[in-house]
Amino acid sequence: MGKKLVIGSSGQIGTELILDLINTYGINQVIATDIKATPPDVIKEVDFFPLDVLDNENLFNLVKSQNVDEIYLLAALLSATAEKKVQSAWNLNMKGLFNVLDLAKEGHIKKVFWPSSIAIFGASSPKVLTPQKTIAEPSTVYGISKLAGERWCEYYYNNYGVDVRSLRYPGLISYKSEPGGGTTDYAVDIFHQALKKGSYTSFLAEDIRLPMMYMDDAIRATKELMLASKEDLTIRSSYNVNGMNFTPNEIGLQIKKLLPDFKLNFKPDFRNEIALTWPESTDDSFAQNDWNWKPIFDLESTVSTMINKISKQFIIN
Ligand code: SER
């Protein structure tokens, strides 16, 4: 069996995916890479190599020298950052994907995981229970790059037999490492500020409803999709996957149940405009039917877990 390589291992998803892959395959079967030279403490046990996914040659050498057979490509610029760095976001998000897909096309690796996002939808898509297949006219650089990426994944599967698998992640909520540069990041930051300062100013308006998922569910979805048998998968672009959905006001009220003095203020910025174009919830029946997807965490369990885990980090630090 070949090794599992995570590109972008120091990010919000990467740090947790690495831990899960170690549990599933063993520490000697997992390789972490990131553009940042030093890995975060949580994953310091695993073999780590600094890597820029745009550096084809180093990527190829690593895959060969380490006997890699699966790549999880998580390196990307998220929606808010991408609006400020248009060309580099497009370049990283697209060229990074081609570099990995081409390794699979040439037979150097067997399987690829690449995350897409609810950001592939746009203002003209149905907002509630957005179908798997529907109008998708994204208006952000990030959304455009993810939609294009989905089309390329399907193309590589259809034309070259590349076994690439993908999920349209909702906003992801986690405590082990923080997200960076996304429109849904408020739903993580709110916990840190609530515990540090007792208040939070949301950059999304109080009634903006977005699809969200607790990280444990996201990692489990990733694992279940990657372990599903090829014959069961009917979507080779990217699967809708539901977790929960809520507004800033609703998560604020839930936090208040546990921290009664918590104050939530609103100061919407450009990220509010992005969020306005995204779905409120998605229809994930393809994921349910093809590989039995079912989320576990709802808003209540997410809020209590986040408060519990982040308060413990404060005590340790
Ligand atoms: N969480 C991402 C973002 O906000 C969406 O996929 O950019």
Coordinates of C-alpha atoms and ligand atoms in Angstrom, one line a residue:
M1 CA 0.0 0.0 0.0
G2 CA 1.3 3.5 -0.9
K3 CA 1.3 6.5 1.4
K4 CA -1.3 9.2 1.8
L5 CA 0.0 12.7 1.1
V6 CA -1.8 15.8 2.4
I7 CA -1.0 19.1 0.6
G8 CA -1.9 22.0 2.8
S9 CA -1.5 20.0 6.0
S10 CA -1.2 23.0 8.3
G11 CA -4.6 24.5 7.4
Q12 CA -7.9 24.2 9.1
I13 CA -8.9 20.9 7.4
G14 CA -5.3 19.6 7.0
T15 CA -4.4 19.4 10.6
E16 CA -7.4 17.3 11.5
L17 CA -7.3 15.2 8.4
I18 CA -3.7 14.2 9.1
L19 CA -4.7 13.0 12.6
D20 CA -7.6 10.9 11.1
L21 CA -5.4 9.4 8.4
I22 CA -2.8 8.4 11.0
N23 CA -5.6 6.6 12.9
T24 CA -6.8 4.9 9.8
Y25 CA -3.5 4.0 8.1
G26 CA -0.8 4.3 10.7
I27 CA 1.8 7.1 11.2
N28 CA 4.3 5.7 8.8
Q29 CA 1.7 5.8 5.9
V30 CA 1.0 9.5 6.1
I31 CA 3.0 12.4 4.8
A32 CA 2.2 16.1 5.6
T33 CA 3.2 19.0 3.3
D34 CA 2.6 22.7 3.5
I35 CA 4.0 25.8 2.0
K36 CA 4.7 27.0 5.6
A37 CA 8.0 25.5 6.6
T38 CA 7.1 24.3 10.1
P39 CA 4.1 22.2 10.9
P40 CA 1.7 23.1 13.8
D41 CA 2.3 21.2 17.1
V42 CA -0.8 19.0 16.8
I43 CA 0.7 17.2 13.8
K44 CA 4.4 17.3 14.7
E45 CA 4.8 13.5 15.0
V46 CA 4.1 12.9 11.3
D47 CA 6.7 13.1 8.5
F48 CA 6.6 16.6 7.2
F49 CA 8.1 18.2 4.0
P50 CA 7.7 21.9 3.0
L51 CA 6.1 21.9 -0.4
D52 CA 4.6 24.5 -2.8
V53 CA 2.0 22.6 -4.8
L54 CA 2.9 24.8 -7.8
D55 CA 6.4 23.3 -7.8
N56 CA 5.7 20.4 -10.1
E57 CA 9.2 18.9 -9.9
N58 CA 9.3 18.8 -6.1
L59 CA 5.8 17.4 -5.9
F60 CA 6.7 14.6 -8.4
N61 CA 10.0 13.8 -6.6
L62 CA 8.1 13.6 -3.2
V63 CA 5.4 11.3 -4.7
K64 CA 8.0 9.0 -6.1
S65 CA 10.5 8.9 -3.3
Q66 CA 7.9 8.4 -0.6
N67 CA 5.8 5.9 -2.6
V68 CA 2.6 8.0 -2.4
D69 CA -0.6 6.5 -3.9
E70 CA -3.2 9.0 -2.7
I71 CA -3.2 12.8 -2.5
Y72 CA -5.5 15.1 -0.5
L73 CA -5.1 18.5 -2.1
L74 CA -6.2 21.1 0.4
A75 CA -4.0 24.0 -0.5
A76 CA -6.2 26.9 -1.7
L77 CA -7.0 30.5 -1.2
L78 CA -10.5 30.9 0.4
S79 CA -13.3 33.2 -0.7
A80 CA -12.4 36.5 1.1
T81 CA -8.7 36.4 0.5
A82 CA -9.2 35.4 -3.1
E83 CA -11.2 38.6 -3.8
K84 CA -8.1 40.5 -2.7
K85 CA -5.5 38.4 -4.6
V86 CA -7.5 37.5 -7.8
Q87 CA -4.7 36.3 -10.0
S88 CA -2.7 34.3 -7.4
A89 CA -5.9 32.7 -6.1
W90 CA -6.9 31.6 -9.6
N91 CA -3.3 30.4 -10.2
L92 CA -3.0 28.4 -7.0
N93 CA -6.5 27.0 -7.0
M94 CA -6.3 25.8 -10.7
K95 CA -2.7 25.0 -11.3
G96 CA -2.4 23.2 -8.0
L97 CA -5.3 21.0 -9.1
F98 CA -3.9 20.3 -12.6
N99 CA -0.5 19.3 -11.1
V100 CA -2.2 16.7 -8.9
L101 CA -4.7 15.5 -11.5
D102 CA -1.8 15.1 -14.0
L103 CA 0.1 12.9 -11.6
A104 CA -2.9 10.6 -11.5
K105 CA -3.5 10.8 -15.2
E106 CA 0.1 9.6 -15.7
G107 CA -0.4 6.7 -13.3
H108 CA 1.9 7.9 -10.5
I109 CA -0.9 8.0 -7.9
K110 CA -4.2 6.0 -7.6
K111 CA -6.7 8.4 -6.0
V112 CA -7.2 12.1 -5.4
F113 CA -9.3 14.0 -2.9
W114 CA -10.0 17.7 -3.8
P115 CA -12.5 19.8 -1.9
S116 CA -15.0 22.0 -3.6
S117 CA -17.4 24.3 -1.8
I118 CA -20.9 25.7 -1.5
A119 CA -19.3 28.8 -3.1
I120 CA -19.7 27.2 -6.6
F121 CA -23.4 28.4 -6.4
G122 CA -24.4 32.0 -7.0
A123 CA -27.2 34.4 -6.6
S124 CA -29.2 32.7 -9.4
S125 CA -29.1 29.2 -7.8
P126 CA -32.1 28.1 -5.7
K127 CA -31.2 29.2 -2.1
V128 CA -33.0 26.5 0.0
L129 CA -32.0 22.9 -0.4
T130 CA -29.9 23.8 -3.4
P131 CA -29.9 20.7 -5.7
Q132 CA -26.8 18.8 -6.6
K133 CA -27.3 19.7 -10.3
T134 CA -28.7 23.2 -10.8
I135 CA -27.8 26.7 -12.1
A136 CA -24.3 27.6 -10.8
E137 CA -23.2 31.1 -11.6
P138 CA -20.6 31.9 -8.9
S139 CA -19.6 35.6 -8.6
T140 CA -16.4 35.2 -6.6
V141 CA -12.9 34.2 -7.8
Y142 CA -13.0 31.3 -5.3
G143 CA -16.4 30.1 -6.5
I144 CA -15.3 30.4 -10.1
S145 CA -12.1 28.4 -9.4
K146 CA -14.0 25.7 -7.5
L147 CA -16.6 25.3 -10.2
A148 CA -14.0 25.1 -12.9
G149 CA -12.1 22.6 -10.8
E150 CA -15.2 20.5 -10.5
R151 CA -15.6 20.4 -14.2
W152 CA -11.9 19.4 -14.6
C153 CA -12.3 16.6 -12.1
E154 CA -15.2 15.2 -14.0
Y155 CA -13.3 15.6 -17.2
Y156 CA -10.2 13.8 -15.9
Y157 CA -12.5 11.0 -14.6
N158 CA -14.4 10.6 -17.9
N159 CA -11.5 11.0 -20.3
Y160 CA -8.5 9.5 -18.4
G161 CA -10.2 7.4 -15.7
V162 CA -8.7 9.4 -12.9
D163 CA -10.2 8.4 -9.6
V164 CA -10.8 11.9 -8.2
R165 CA -13.4 12.4 -5.4
S166 CA -14.7 15.7 -4.1
L167 CA -17.1 17.3 -1.6
R168 CA -18.7 20.7 -1.6
Y169 CA -17.9 21.5 1.9
P170 CA -20.1 24.0 3.8
G171 CA -18.5 26.4 6.3
L172 CA -16.4 24.3 8.6
I173 CA -16.3 24.8 12.4
S174 CA -13.4 23.5 14.4
Y175 CA -11.1 24.3 17.3
K176 CA -7.8 22.6 16.7
S177 CA -6.7 25.2 14.1
E178 CA -8.3 28.3 12.9
P179 CA -9.5 28.9 9.4
G180 CA -8.1 31.7 7.3
G181 CA -9.6 34.0 4.7
G182 CA -13.1 32.5 4.4
T183 CA -16.6 34.0 4.5
T184 CA -17.8 31.4 7.0
D185 CA -14.9 32.0 9.4
Y186 CA -17.1 34.1 11.7
A187 CA -18.6 30.9 13.0
V188 CA -15.2 29.9 14.4
D189 CA -13.9 33.3 15.5
I190 CA -17.1 34.0 17.4
F191 CA -16.2 31.2 19.9
H192 CA -12.6 32.5 20.5
Q193 CA -13.9 36.1 21.0
A194 CA -16.8 35.0 23.2
L195 CA -14.5 33.2 25.6
K196 CA -11.7 35.9 25.4
K197 CA -13.7 39.1 25.5
G198 CA -17.3 38.1 26.1
S199 CA -18.4 39.8 22.9
Y200 CA -18.1 39.5 19.1
T201 CA -18.7 41.7 16.1
S202 CA -20.0 39.7 13.2
F203 CA -18.9 40.7 9.7
L204 CA -22.1 39.0 8.4
A205 CA -25.6 40.5 9.1
E206 CA -27.7 38.8 11.7
D207 CA -30.0 37.0 9.4
I208 CA -27.5 35.6 6.8
R209 CA -28.2 31.8 6.8
L210 CA -25.4 29.6 5.6
P211 CA -24.7 25.8 5.4
M212 CA -22.2 24.8 8.0
M213 CA -20.6 21.6 9.3
Y214 CA -18.6 20.6 12.4
M215 CA -15.1 19.4 11.5
D216 CA -15.6 15.8 12.8
D217 CA -18.4 15.4 10.4
A218 CA -16.4 16.9 7.5
I219 CA -13.5 14.6 8.2
R220 CA -15.8 11.6 8.4
A221 CA -17.5 12.6 5.2
T222 CA -14.1 12.8 3.5
K223 CA -13.1 9.4 4.8
E224 CA -16.4 7.7 3.9
L225 CA -16.2 9.2 0.4
M226 CA -12.6 8.1 -0.1
L227 CA -13.3 4.5 1.1
A228 CA -16.5 4.1 -0.9
S229 CA -16.4 1.6 -3.7
K230 CA -15.8 3.2 -7.1
E231 CA -19.0 1.6 -8.5
D232 CA -21.2 3.4 -6.0
L233 CA -20.1 6.9 -6.9
T234 CA -22.4 8.6 -9.5
I235 CA -20.9 12.1 -9.0
R236 CA -17.4 12.8 -10.2
S237 CA -17.7 16.6 -10.1
S238 CA -18.3 17.1 -6.3
Y239 CA -21.0 16.0 -3.9
N240 CA -23.3 18.3 -1.9
V241 CA -23.0 17.4 1.8
N242 CA -25.2 18.9 4.5
G243 CA -24.4 19.4 8.1
M244 CA -26.5 22.1 9.7
N245 CA -27.4 25.7 8.8
F246 CA -27.8 28.8 11.0
T247 CA -27.6 32.6 11.0
P248 CA -25.2 34.7 13.1
N249 CA -28.1 35.6 15.3
E250 CA -29.0 31.9 15.9
I251 CA -25.5 30.8 16.8
G252 CA -25.2 33.9 19.1
L253 CA -28.4 32.9 21.0
Q254 CA -27.0 29.3 21.3
I255 CA -23.7 30.6 22.7
K256 CA -25.7 32.9 25.1
K257 CA -27.4 29.8 26.6
L258 CA -23.9 28.7 27.9
L259 CA -22.3 32.1 28.3
P260 CA -25.3 34.3 29.4
D261 CA -23.3 37.6 29.3
F262 CA -22.2 37.1 25.7
K263 CA -22.9 40.1 23.5
L264 CA -23.2 39.9 19.7
N265 CA -22.8 43.0 17.5
F266 CA -23.0 43.3 13.7
K267 CA -20.8 45.2 11.3
P268 CA -21.3 43.6 7.8
D269 CA -18.5 44.1 5.4
F270 CA -17.7 42.8 1.8
R271 CA -18.0 39.2 3.0
N272 CA -21.7 39.8 3.6
E273 CA -22.1 40.5 -0.1
I274 CA -20.4 37.2 -0.8
A275 CA -22.6 35.3 1.7
L276 CA -25.7 36.8 0.1
T277 CA -25.0 34.8 -3.1
W278 CA -24.5 31.4 -1.4
P279 CA -27.2 28.8 -0.5
E280 CA -28.8 28.6 2.9
S281 CA -28.9 24.8 2.7
T282 CA -28.1 22.1 0.1
D283 CA -29.9 18.9 -1.0
D284 CA -27.4 16.1 -0.4
S285 CA -29.5 13.2 -1.5
F286 CA -26.8 12.0 -3.9
A287 CA -24.3 11.7 -1.0
Q288 CA -27.0 10.0 1.1
N289 CA -27.8 7.5 -1.6
D290 CA -24.4 6.8 -3.0
W291 CA -22.3 6.4 0.2
N292 CA -24.8 6.8 3.0
W293 CA -23.9 10.3 4.2
K294 CA -25.5 11.4 7.4
P295 CA -24.2 14.2 9.6
I296 CA -24.1 13.9 13.4
F297 CA -23.4 17.4 14.8
D298 CA -26.2 20.0 15.0
L299 CA -26.0 23.6 16.2
E300 CA -26.5 22.7 19.9
S301 CA -23.8 20.0 20.0
T302 CA -21.4 22.1 17.9
V303 CA -21.7 25.1 20.2
S304 CA -21.3 23.1 23.4
T305 CA -18.3 21.1 22.0
M306 CA -16.6 24.3 20.7
I307 CA -17.0 26.1 24.0
N308 CA -15.8 23.2 26.0
K309 CA -12.7 22.5 23.9
I310 CA -11.7 26.2 23.5
S311 CA -12.0 26.9 27.2
K312 CA -9.7 23.9 27.9
Q313 CA -7.1 25.4 25.4
F314 CA -7.3 28.7 27.4
I315 CA -6.6 26.9 30.6
I316 CA -3.6 24.9 29.1
N317 CA -2.1 28.1 27.5
Ligands
SER1 N1 -15.5 28.2 4.0 C1 -15.2 28.7 2.7 C2 -15.1 30.2 2.6 O1 -15.8 30.8 3.4 C3 -16.3 28.3 1.8 O2 -16.0 27.1 1.2 O3 -14.4 30.7 1.8

